[in-house]
Each structure stands twice: as C-alpha cells, then as structure tokens.
Short mmCIF file of C-alpha atoms and ligand atoms in Angstrom, two decimals:
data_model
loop_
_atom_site.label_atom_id
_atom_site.label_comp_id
_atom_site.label_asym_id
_atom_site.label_seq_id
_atom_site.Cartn_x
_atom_site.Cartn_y
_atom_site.Cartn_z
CA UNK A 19 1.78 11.75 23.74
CA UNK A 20 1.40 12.89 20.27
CA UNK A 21 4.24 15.12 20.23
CA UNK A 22 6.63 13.33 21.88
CA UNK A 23 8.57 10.50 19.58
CA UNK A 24 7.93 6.94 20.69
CA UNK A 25 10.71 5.57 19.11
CA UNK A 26 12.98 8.02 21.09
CA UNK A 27 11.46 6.56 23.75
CA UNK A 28 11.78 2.98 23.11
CA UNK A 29 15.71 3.79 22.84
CA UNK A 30 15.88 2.99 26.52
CA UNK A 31 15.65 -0.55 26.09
CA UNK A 32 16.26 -1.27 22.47
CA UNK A 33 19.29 0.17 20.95
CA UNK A 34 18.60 2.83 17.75
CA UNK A 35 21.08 0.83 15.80
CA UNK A 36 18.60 -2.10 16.32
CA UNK A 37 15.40 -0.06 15.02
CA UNK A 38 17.49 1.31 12.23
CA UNK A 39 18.52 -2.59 11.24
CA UNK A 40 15.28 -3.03 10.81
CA UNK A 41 13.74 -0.75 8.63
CA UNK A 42 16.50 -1.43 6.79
CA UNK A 43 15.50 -4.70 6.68
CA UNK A 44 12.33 -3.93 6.17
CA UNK A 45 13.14 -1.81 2.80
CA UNK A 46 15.06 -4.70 1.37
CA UNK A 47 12.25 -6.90 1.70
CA UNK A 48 9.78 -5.09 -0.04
CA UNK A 49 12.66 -4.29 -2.69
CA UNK A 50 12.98 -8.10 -3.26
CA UNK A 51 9.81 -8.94 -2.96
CA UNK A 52 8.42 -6.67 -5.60
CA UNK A 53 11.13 -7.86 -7.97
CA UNK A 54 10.42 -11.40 -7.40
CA UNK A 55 6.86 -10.60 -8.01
CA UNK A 56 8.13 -9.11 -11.01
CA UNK A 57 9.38 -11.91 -12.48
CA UNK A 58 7.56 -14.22 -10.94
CA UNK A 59 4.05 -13.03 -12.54
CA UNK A 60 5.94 -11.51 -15.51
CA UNK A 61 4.19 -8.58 -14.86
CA UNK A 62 7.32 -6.78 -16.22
CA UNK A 63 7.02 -8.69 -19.62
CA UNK A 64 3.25 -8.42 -19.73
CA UNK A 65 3.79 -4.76 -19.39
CA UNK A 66 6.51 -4.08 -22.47
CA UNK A 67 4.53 -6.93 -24.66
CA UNK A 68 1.74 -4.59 -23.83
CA UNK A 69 3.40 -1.54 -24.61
CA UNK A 70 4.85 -2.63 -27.90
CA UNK A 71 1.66 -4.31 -28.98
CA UNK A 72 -0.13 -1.00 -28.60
CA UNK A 73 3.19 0.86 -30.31
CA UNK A 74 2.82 -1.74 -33.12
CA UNK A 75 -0.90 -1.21 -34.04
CA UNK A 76 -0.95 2.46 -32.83
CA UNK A 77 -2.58 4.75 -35.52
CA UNK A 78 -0.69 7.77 -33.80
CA UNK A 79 3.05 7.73 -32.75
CA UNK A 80 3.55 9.56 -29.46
CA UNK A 81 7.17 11.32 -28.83
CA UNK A 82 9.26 11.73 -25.90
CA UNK A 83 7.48 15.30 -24.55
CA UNK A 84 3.67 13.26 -24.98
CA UNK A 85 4.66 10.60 -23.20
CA UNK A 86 6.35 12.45 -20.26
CA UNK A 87 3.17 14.41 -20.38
CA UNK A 88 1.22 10.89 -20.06
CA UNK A 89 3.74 10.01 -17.27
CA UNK A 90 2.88 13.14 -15.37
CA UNK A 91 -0.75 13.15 -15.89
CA UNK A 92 -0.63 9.70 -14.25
CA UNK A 93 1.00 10.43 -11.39
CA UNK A 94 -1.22 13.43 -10.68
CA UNK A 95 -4.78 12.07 -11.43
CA UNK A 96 -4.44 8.08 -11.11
CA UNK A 97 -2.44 7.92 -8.59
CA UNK A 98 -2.49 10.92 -6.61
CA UNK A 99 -6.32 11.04 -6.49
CA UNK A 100 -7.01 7.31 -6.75
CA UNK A 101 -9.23 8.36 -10.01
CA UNK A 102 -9.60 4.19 -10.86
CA UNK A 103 -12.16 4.12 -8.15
CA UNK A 104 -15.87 4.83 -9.90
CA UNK A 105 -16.94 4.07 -6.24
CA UNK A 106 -16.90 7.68 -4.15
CA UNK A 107 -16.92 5.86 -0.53
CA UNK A 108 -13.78 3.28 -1.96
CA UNK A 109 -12.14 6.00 -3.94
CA UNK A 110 -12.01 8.21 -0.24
CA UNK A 111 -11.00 5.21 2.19
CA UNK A 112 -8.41 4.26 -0.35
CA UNK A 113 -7.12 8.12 -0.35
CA UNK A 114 -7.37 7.44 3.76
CA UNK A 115 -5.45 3.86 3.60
CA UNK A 116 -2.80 5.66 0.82
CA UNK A 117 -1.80 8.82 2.33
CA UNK A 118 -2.53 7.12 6.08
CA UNK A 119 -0.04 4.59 5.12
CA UNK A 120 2.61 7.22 3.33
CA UNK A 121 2.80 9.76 6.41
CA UNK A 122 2.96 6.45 8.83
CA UNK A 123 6.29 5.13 7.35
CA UNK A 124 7.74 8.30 5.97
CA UNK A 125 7.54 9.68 10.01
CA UNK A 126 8.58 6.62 11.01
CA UNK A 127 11.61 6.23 9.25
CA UNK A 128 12.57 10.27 9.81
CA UNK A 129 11.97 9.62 13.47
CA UNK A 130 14.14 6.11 13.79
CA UNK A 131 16.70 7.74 11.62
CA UNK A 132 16.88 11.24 12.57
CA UNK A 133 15.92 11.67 16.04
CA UNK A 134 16.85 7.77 17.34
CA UNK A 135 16.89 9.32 21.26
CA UNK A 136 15.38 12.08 23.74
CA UNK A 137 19.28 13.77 23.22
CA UNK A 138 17.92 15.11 19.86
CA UNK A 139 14.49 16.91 20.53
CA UNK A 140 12.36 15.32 17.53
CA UNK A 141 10.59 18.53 16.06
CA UNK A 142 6.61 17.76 16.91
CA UNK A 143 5.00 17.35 13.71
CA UNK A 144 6.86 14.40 12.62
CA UNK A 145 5.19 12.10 16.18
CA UNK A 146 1.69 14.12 15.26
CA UNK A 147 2.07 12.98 10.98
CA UNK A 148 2.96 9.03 12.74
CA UNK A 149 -0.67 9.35 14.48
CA UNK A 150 -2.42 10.77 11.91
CA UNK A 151 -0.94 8.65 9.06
CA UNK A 152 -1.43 5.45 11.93
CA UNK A 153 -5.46 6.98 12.43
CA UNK A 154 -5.99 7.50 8.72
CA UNK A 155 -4.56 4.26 7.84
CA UNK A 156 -6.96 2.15 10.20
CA UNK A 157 -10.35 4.41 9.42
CA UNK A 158 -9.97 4.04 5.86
CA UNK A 159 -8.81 0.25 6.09
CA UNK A 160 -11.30 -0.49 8.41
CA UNK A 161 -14.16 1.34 6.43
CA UNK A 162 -13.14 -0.64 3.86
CA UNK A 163 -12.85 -4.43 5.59
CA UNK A 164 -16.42 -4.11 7.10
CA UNK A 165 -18.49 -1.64 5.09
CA UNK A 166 -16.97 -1.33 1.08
CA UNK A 167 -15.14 -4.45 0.01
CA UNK A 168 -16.64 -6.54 -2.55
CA UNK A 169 -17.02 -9.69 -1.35
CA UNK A 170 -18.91 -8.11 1.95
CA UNK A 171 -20.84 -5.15 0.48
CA UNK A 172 -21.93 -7.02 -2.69
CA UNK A 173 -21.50 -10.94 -2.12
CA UNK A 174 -23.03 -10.62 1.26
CA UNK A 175 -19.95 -12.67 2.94
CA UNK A 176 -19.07 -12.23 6.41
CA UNK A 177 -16.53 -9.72 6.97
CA UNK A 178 -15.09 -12.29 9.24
CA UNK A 179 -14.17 -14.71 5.91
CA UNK A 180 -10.71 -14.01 5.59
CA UNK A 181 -8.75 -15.44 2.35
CA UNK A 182 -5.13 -14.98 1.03
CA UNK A 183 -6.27 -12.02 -0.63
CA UNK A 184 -6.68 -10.36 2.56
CA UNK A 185 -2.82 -10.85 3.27
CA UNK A 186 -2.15 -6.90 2.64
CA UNK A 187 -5.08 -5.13 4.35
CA UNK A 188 -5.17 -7.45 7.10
CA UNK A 189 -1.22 -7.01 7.62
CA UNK A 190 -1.39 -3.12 7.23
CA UNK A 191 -4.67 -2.59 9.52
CA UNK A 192 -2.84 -5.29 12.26
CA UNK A 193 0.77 -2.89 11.84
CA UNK A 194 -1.34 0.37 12.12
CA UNK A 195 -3.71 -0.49 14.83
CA UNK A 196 -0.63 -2.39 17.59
CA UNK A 197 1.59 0.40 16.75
CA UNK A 198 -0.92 3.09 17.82
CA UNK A 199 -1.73 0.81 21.34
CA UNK A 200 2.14 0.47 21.54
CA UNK A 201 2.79 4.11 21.31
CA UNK A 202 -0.15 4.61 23.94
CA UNK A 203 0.03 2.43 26.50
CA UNK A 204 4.60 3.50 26.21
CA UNK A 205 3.38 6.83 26.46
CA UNK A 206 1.10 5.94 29.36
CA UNK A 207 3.96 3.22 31.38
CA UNK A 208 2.08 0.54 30.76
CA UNK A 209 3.14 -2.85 31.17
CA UNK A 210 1.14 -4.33 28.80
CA UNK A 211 3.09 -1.75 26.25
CA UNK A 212 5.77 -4.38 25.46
CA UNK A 213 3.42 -6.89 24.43
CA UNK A 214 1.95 -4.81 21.74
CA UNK A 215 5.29 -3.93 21.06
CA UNK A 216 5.56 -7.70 19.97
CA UNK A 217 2.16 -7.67 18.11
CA UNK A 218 3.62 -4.44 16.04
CA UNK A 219 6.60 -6.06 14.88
CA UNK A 220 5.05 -8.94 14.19
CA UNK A 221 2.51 -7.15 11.73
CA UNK A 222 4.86 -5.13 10.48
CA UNK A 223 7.29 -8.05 9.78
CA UNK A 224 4.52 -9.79 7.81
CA UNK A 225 3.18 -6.37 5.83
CA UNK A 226 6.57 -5.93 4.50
CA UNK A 227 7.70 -9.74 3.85
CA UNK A 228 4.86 -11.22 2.61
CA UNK A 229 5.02 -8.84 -0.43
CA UNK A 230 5.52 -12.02 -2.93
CA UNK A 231 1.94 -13.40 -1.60
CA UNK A 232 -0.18 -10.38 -0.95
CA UNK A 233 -1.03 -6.96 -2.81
CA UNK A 234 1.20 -4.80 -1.62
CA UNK A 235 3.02 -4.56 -4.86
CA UNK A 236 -0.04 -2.95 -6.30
CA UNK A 237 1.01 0.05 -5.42
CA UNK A 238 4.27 0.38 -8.35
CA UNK A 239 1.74 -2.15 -10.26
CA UNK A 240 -1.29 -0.15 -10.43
CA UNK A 241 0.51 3.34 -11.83
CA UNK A 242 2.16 1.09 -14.13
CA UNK A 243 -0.95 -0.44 -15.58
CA UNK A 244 -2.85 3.20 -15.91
CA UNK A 245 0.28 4.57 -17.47
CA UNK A 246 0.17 2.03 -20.17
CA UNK A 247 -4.01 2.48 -19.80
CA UNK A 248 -3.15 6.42 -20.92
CA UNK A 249 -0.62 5.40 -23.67
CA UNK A 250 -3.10 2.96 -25.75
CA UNK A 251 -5.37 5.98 -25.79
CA UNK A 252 -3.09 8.79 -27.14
CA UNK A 253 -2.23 6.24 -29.47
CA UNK A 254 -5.38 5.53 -30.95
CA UNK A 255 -5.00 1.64 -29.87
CA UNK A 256 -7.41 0.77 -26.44
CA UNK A 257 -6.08 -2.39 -25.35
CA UNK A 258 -8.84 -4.10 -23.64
CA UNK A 259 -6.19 -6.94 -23.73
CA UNK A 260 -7.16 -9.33 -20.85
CA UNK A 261 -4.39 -10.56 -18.71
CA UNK A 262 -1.85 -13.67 -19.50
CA UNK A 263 -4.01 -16.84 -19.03
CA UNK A 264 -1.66 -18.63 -16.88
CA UNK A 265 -1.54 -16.23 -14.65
CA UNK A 266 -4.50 -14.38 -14.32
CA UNK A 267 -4.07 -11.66 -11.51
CA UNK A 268 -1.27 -9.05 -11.01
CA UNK A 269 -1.19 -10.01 -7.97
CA UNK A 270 -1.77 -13.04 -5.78
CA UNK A 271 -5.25 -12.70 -5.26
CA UNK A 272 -7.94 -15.33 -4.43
CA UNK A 273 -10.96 -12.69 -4.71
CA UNK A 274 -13.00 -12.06 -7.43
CA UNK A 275 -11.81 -8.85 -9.45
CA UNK A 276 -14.55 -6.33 -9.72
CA UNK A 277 -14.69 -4.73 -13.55
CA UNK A 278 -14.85 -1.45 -11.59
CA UNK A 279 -12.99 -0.31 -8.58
C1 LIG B 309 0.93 3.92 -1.48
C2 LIG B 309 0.21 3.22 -0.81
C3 LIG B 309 -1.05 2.43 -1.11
C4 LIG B 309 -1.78 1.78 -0.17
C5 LIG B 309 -1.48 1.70 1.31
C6 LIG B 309 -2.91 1.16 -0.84
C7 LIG B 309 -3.87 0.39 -0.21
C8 LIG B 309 -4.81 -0.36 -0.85
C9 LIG B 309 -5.67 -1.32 -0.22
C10 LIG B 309 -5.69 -1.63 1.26
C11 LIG B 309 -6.45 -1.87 -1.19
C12 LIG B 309 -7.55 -2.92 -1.02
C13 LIG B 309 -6.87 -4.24 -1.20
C14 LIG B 309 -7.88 -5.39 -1.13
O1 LIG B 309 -8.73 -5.45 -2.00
O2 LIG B 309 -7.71 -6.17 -0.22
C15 LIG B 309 -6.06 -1.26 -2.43
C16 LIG B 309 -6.64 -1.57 -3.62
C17 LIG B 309 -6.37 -0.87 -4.75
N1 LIG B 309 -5.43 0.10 -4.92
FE1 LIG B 309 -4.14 0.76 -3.55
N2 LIG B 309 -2.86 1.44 -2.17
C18 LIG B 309 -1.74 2.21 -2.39
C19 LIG B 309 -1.33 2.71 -3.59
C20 LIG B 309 -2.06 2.60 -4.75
C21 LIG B 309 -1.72 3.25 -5.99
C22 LIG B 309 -0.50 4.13 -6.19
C23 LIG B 309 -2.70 2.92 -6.89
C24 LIG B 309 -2.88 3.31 -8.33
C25 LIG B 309 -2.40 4.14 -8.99
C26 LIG B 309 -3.63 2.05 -6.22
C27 LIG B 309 -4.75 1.49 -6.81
C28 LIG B 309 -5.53 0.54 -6.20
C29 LIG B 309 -6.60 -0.16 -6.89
C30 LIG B 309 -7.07 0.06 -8.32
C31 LIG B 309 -7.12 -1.06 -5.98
C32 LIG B 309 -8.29 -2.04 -6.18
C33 LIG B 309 -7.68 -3.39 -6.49
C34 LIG B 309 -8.65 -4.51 -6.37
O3 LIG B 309 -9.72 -4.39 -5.84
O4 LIG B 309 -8.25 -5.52 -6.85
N3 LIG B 309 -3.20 1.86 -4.91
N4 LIG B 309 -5.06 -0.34 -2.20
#
C-alpha cells in the first residue's frame, strides 16, 4: 500500500486526463485566488507603501547584494524554519502542517502527471513522500486544532467552535485525512473507497478554491511580510506600522491575532 501509487490505481475508472484536468484546475484557482486576495486586501499596495515608507525614512540605504542577502536570509530562517513562532510546540506542528502539506501535493502532482497508470511503474518513494506528507500534514494540523491554537489553548473555547477563520486548517486537515482513507480502503478493495473518494475531492476542491476567504494565501503573504520585517531593520527604520484600518487582517480572518505566534 505505501509503495504502490493510488492514483495509478484509480486510472481504472477515472481517466488520467481527468485527474490531470484537475490539478490543473486546482493550480489556477489558487493562482487567482491569491491575486484577487491581492488586490482585494491591497496587501500588494500595503506592502510597496510599506517598503517605500521605510526607504524614505531609512537612516541606511541598502543596495542590490544586501537586499538579495535579506531575501535569502528570509527564505532560509523565516520561512524554512518557521522562526515567527516564539511558541516551540506551534513553531514544530507548523514545520509538520508545512512540509506535510509540501511533500503531499508535490507527490501528488509527480504521480498524476508522471506515472498516470500501472503501464509506468511509479518509482516507490514518490507513494511513501504522499503518506508521509498526508501523516505529517494531519499530526501537526491536528496537534494544532485541539491542543495549540489560541482561541482553545488560551481562550478556553471548545475546539468544536468552528469560525471562518478555520476555513484553511479545517479544509487542509478534511483533504489530508479522506485522501489517506481513500488511498486505504482502494488499496484494501473496499467499497466504501469511492465514497471517500467523494469526501477527498470535495476537501480538496474547497482547500484550493476558497483561497479568497481563508488563509491559505499566508503562505506567499507571510515571507512577504518578514522580508519587508528584515528590510526596516538593515535600514535603521522598524516599522511597527499597524495594518490599513479598513482592512485590518492580511487575511480573512475572524480570530483574534495573537502579538506572538
Ligand atoms: C507552505 C505551506 C504552509 C502551510 C500548509 C501552512 C499552514 C499553516 C496553518 C495550518 C496555520 C494555522 C492557521 C490558523 O490559525 O488557522 C498557519 C499559520 C501561520 N503560518 Fe503557515 N503554512 C505554510 C506556509 C507558511 C509560511 C511560508 C510562513 C512564513 C514565512 C508561514 C507563517 C505562518 C504564521 C506566522 C502563522 C500564524 C498566523 C496566525 O496565527 O494568524 N506559513 N500556517
């Protein structure tokens, strides 16, 4: 089961060209949505207002090879490492959820795209990274929903009180968990395997439309922000600037911001 490719499996009953279609699909949705998030919250604006406020009242100019520097030590520390997180337990079941997430749709797309049937043997790692990246994704997203996030560890709130801000994790742990039961119960000849089929696509469908009204833009958000974060400090100008009143999250989130993640 974990090294054979469920995808080449499901290719007896739905065609590759149909899977393909749909991560396709799938791309172009979060493409679009993340623009029209874009412009929609003027993050884009907020961002290069930002940028050349912090330019403007710098008391040291930065050059090309500083800021590629910057760029790099971003992508390597921030990102990479999830340093935002003061919180050890949140910093590792984001660093679950992340890479979980990463090796789930990277092995995904290989498998739908490179090995779309049993005629071309799909080499074993990439069906093991799908049930790793599928396992990671649902013990660090699950840590998280029951045990770390704010409104639950702190607040005291039922992990059961589910609001629009939940739109991302709730999405990515539903697309993670029926994918894994799919690929199981396939793997197994079950009947019910077509059902959770259903429930997969479903929660996948929603994880990668809904990016307008949940958080999944965070992701090209969040390296953004600490990039500019990194910039205002070479400079010598800490913008502590707080975000646009009219719109006061990055993303469409009813839950109270913590001050540290
Ligand atoms: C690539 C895939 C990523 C996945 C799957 C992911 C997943 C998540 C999840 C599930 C949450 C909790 C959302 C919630 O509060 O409901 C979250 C929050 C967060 N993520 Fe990510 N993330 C990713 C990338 C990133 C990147 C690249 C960064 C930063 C460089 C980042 C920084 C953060 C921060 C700071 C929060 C806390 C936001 C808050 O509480 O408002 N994430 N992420």
């Amino acid at each position: 089961m974990f090294t054979s490719n469920p995808f080449a499996e499901l290719s007896a009953s739905i065609s590759p060209a149909i899977m393909q279609t749909y991560v396709v699909v799938m791309i172009i949705l979060v493409a679009a949505g993340t623009l029209f998030d874009i412009v929609h919250k003027g993050s884009a604006k907020y961002f290069f207002e930002n940028w050349r406020n912090s330019k403007s009242k710098a008391s040291r100019q930065l050059g090309g090879g500083q800021l590629a520097l910057l760029a790099i030590q971003t992508g390597l520390v921030e990102v990479l490492t999830s340093a935002e997180f003061c919180n050890a337990r949140r910093r590792i079941a984001h660093l679950l959820t992340m890479y979980g997430f990463l090796a789930y749709v990277i092995a995904t797309a290989i498998m739908v795209f490179g090995y779309p049937t049993p005629a071309t043997p799909t080499p074993a790692i990439l069906p093991q990274l799908w049930w790793i990246g599928g396992l990671m994704v649902c013990l660090g997203g699950y840590w998280f929903w029951f045990f770390i996030r704010v409104d639950v560890a702190a607040e005291g709130n039922t992990p059961f009180r589910i609001v629009r801000a939940d739109l991302f994790i709730l999405s990515l742990l539903a697309s993670a968990t029926a994918g894994l039961i799919w690929a199981y119960l396939q793997a197994r000849g079950s009947s019910w395997a077509s059902a959770f089929l259903g429930l997969y696509l479903i929660a996948t469908t929603v994880l990668f439309g809904s990016v307008p009204w949940s958080k999944f833009s965070h992701m090209f958000f969040k390296p953004a922000a600490a990039f500019e974060k990194r910039i205002s400090n070479a400079n010598g100008f800490r913008s502590n600037l707080p975000p646009p009143a009219d719109k006061p999250e990055q993303f469409g989130s009813a839950r109270r911001q913590p001050r540290h993640y």
